[in-house]
Amino acid sequence: ANLTMTAFTKQICERFTRITGSMGELSWEGSDTGPIKLHSFRTNQTKLVYPDLLAPACRTRGHGGADYFLINSVIQAVKAGDERLIKSGGQESLASHRLVFQAEKSRLGQPLP
């Protein structure tokens, strides 16, 4: 696995994702409306997938719409009395942010534990 964290580019604060495997590649250039590109190395064909979950235009669109979905899942869980509706909680958020902090330490040349 490889994690690349980039700063000071024309794409600052824009997200993009590329996941490669032995049979293909998934890529996304950060647009709220997609497309997500699925490329097969076997057939050399690319399929475009447009997300069906889009955050509405509102003040909680931060993090590419993820803030909206986080808050919405909490609201739905409270209304239904079902905490299983919360897809990503504090532990997951903490773990992902710790990963980014470790990547920054590595970038600065600091030894990692």
mmCIF file of C-alpha atoms in Angstrom:
data_model
loop_
_atom_site.group_PDB
_atom_site.id
_atom_site.type_symbol
_atom_site.label_atom_id
_atom_site.label_comp_id
_atom_site.label_asym_id
_atom_site.label_seq_id
_atom_site.Cartn_x
_atom_site.Cartn_y
_atom_site.Cartn_z
ATOM 1 C CA ALA A 1 0.000 0.000 0.000
ATOM 2 C CA ASN A 2 1.093 3.525 -0.618
ATOM 3 C CA LEU A 3 -0.228 6.759 0.846
ATOM 4 C CA THR A 4 0.845 10.008 -0.755
ATOM 5 C CA MET A 5 -0.022 13.260 0.954
ATOM 6 C CA THR A 6 0.510 16.330 -1.203
ATOM 7 C CA ALA A 7 0.460 19.974 -0.257
ATOM 8 C CA PHE A 8 1.217 23.216 -2.060
ATOM 9 C CA THR A 9 -0.206 22.234 -5.429
ATOM 10 C CA LYS A 10 -2.887 23.797 -7.614
ATOM 11 C CA GLN A 11 -5.185 21.080 -6.245
ATOM 12 C CA ILE A 12 -4.801 22.174 -2.617
ATOM 13 C CA CYS A 13 -7.797 21.050 -0.573
ATOM 14 C CA GLU A 14 -9.021 18.867 -3.431
ATOM 15 C CA ARG A 15 -9.135 15.127 -2.986
ATOM 16 C CA PHE A 16 -8.222 12.495 -5.486
ATOM 17 C CA THR A 17 -7.949 8.759 -5.109
ATOM 18 C CA ARG A 18 -6.200 6.030 -7.053
ATOM 19 C CA ILE A 19 -6.315 2.396 -5.976
ATOM 20 C CA THR A 20 -4.492 -0.121 -8.123
ATOM 21 C CA GLY A 21 -4.536 -3.882 -7.994
ATOM 22 C CA SER A 22 -3.325 -6.722 -10.145
ATOM 23 C CA MET A 23 -6.511 -6.752 -12.247
ATOM 24 C CA GLY A 24 -7.372 -3.089 -12.514
ATOM 25 C CA GLU A 25 -7.488 0.418 -11.155
ATOM 26 C CA LEU A 26 -10.073 2.629 -9.478
ATOM 27 C CA SER A 27 -9.587 6.396 -9.708
ATOM 28 C CA TRP A 28 -11.528 9.478 -8.712
ATOM 29 C CA GLU A 29 -10.511 13.083 -9.248
ATOM 30 C CA GLY A 30 -12.387 14.543 -6.294
ATOM 31 C CA SER A 31 -15.499 15.880 -7.989
ATOM 32 C CA ASP A 32 -18.654 15.730 -5.866
ATOM 33 C CA THR A 33 -20.497 14.388 -8.887
ATOM 34 C CA GLY A 34 -17.906 11.851 -10.065
ATOM 35 C CA PRO A 35 -17.193 10.030 -12.136
ATOM 36 C CA ILE A 36 -15.366 7.212 -10.437
ATOM 37 C CA LYS A 37 -13.334 5.395 -13.079
ATOM 38 C CA LEU A 38 -12.975 1.609 -12.959
ATOM 39 C CA HIS A 39 -10.331 0.369 -15.406
ATOM 40 C CA SER A 40 -9.775 -3.327 -16.126
ATOM 41 C CA PHE A 41 -6.226 -4.319 -17.064
ATOM 42 C CA ARG A 42 -7.593 -7.576 -18.463
ATOM 43 C CA THR A 43 -10.054 -6.005 -20.944
ATOM 44 C CA ASN A 44 -8.438 -2.532 -21.164
ATOM 45 C CA GLN A 45 -11.917 -1.034 -20.730
ATOM 46 C CA THR A 46 -12.896 1.796 -18.410
ATOM 47 C CA LYS A 47 -16.328 2.054 -16.794
ATOM 48 C CA LEU A 48 -17.547 5.384 -15.393
ATOM 49 C CA VAL A 49 -19.629 5.276 -12.211
ATOM 50 C CA TYR A 50 -21.480 8.352 -11.011
ATOM 51 C CA PRO A 51 -22.178 8.484 -7.262
ATOM 52 C CA ASP A 52 -25.804 8.380 -6.205
ATOM 53 C CA LEU A 53 -25.113 9.826 -2.761
ATOM 54 C CA LEU A 54 -24.536 13.547 -3.131
ATOM 55 C CA ALA A 55 -24.496 16.055 -0.319
ATOM 56 C CA PRO A 56 -27.055 18.818 -0.873
ATOM 57 C CA ALA A 57 -25.823 22.365 -1.234
ATOM 58 C CA CYS A 58 -25.534 23.380 2.414
ATOM 59 C CA ARG A 59 -23.032 24.595 4.974
ATOM 60 C CA THR A 60 -22.017 21.033 5.916
ATOM 61 C CA ARG A 61 -20.479 20.144 2.534
ATOM 62 C CA GLY A 62 -16.960 20.220 4.020
ATOM 63 C CA HIS A 63 -14.629 17.300 3.313
ATOM 64 C CA GLY A 64 -16.244 16.725 -0.078
ATOM 65 C CA GLY A 65 -19.681 16.222 1.445
ATOM 66 C CA ALA A 66 -18.488 13.774 4.107
ATOM 67 C CA ASP A 67 -19.406 16.195 6.923
ATOM 68 C CA TYR A 68 -23.013 16.201 5.731
ATOM 69 C CA PHE A 69 -23.224 12.402 5.666
ATOM 70 C CA LEU A 70 -21.581 12.100 9.091
ATOM 71 C CA ILE A 71 -24.054 14.498 10.721
ATOM 72 C CA ASN A 72 -26.987 13.017 8.792
ATOM 73 C CA SER A 73 -26.160 9.483 9.987
ATOM 74 C CA VAL A 74 -26.031 10.680 13.607
ATOM 75 C CA ILE A 75 -29.402 12.419 13.239
ATOM 76 C CA GLN A 76 -30.968 9.326 11.626
ATOM 77 C CA ALA A 77 -29.507 7.073 14.358
ATOM 78 C CA VAL A 78 -30.935 9.258 17.132
ATOM 79 C CA LYS A 79 -34.349 9.412 15.422
ATOM 80 C CA ALA A 80 -34.441 5.637 14.969
ATOM 81 C CA GLY A 81 -32.759 4.793 18.272
ATOM 82 C CA ASP A 82 -30.284 2.640 16.318
ATOM 83 C CA GLU A 83 -26.591 3.412 16.699
ATOM 84 C CA ARG A 84 -25.771 0.947 13.883
ATOM 85 C CA LEU A 85 -26.846 3.686 11.454
ATOM 86 C CA ILE A 86 -23.668 5.603 12.310
ATOM 87 C CA LYS A 87 -21.232 4.359 9.665
ATOM 88 C CA SER A 88 -18.091 6.087 10.957
ATOM 89 C CA GLY A 89 -17.622 7.030 14.572
ATOM 90 C CA GLY A 90 -15.012 8.657 16.710
ATOM 91 C CA GLN A 91 -12.617 5.690 16.699
ATOM 92 C CA GLU A 92 -12.488 5.548 12.891
ATOM 93 C CA SER A 93 -12.060 9.311 12.592
ATOM 94 C CA LEU A 94 -9.284 9.299 15.164
ATOM 95 C CA ALA A 95 -7.483 6.412 13.438
ATOM 96 C CA SER A 96 -7.610 8.084 10.021
ATOM 97 C CA HIS A 97 -6.386 11.422 11.395
ATOM 98 C CA ARG A 98 -3.558 9.707 13.301
ATOM 99 C CA LEU A 99 -2.472 8.135 10.007
ATOM 100 C CA VAL A 100 -2.279 11.570 8.379
ATOM 101 C CA PHE A 101 -0.299 12.973 11.326
ATOM 102 C CA GLN A 102 2.173 10.081 11.049
ATOM 103 C CA ALA A 103 2.522 10.747 7.315
ATOM 104 C CA GLU A 104 3.330 14.384 8.059
ATOM 105 C CA LYS A 105 5.983 13.346 10.607
ATOM 106 C CA SER A 106 7.509 11.077 8.004
ATOM 107 C CA ARG A 107 7.468 13.868 5.432
ATOM 108 C CA LEU A 108 9.364 16.091 7.869
ATOM 109 C CA GLY A 109 11.957 13.361 8.343
ATOM 110 C CA GLN A 110 10.966 12.528 11.919
ATOM 111 C CA PRO A 111 11.334 8.888 12.955
ATOM 112 C CA LEU A 112 8.107 6.942 13.297
ATOM 113 C CA PRO A 113 7.396 4.510 16.136
#
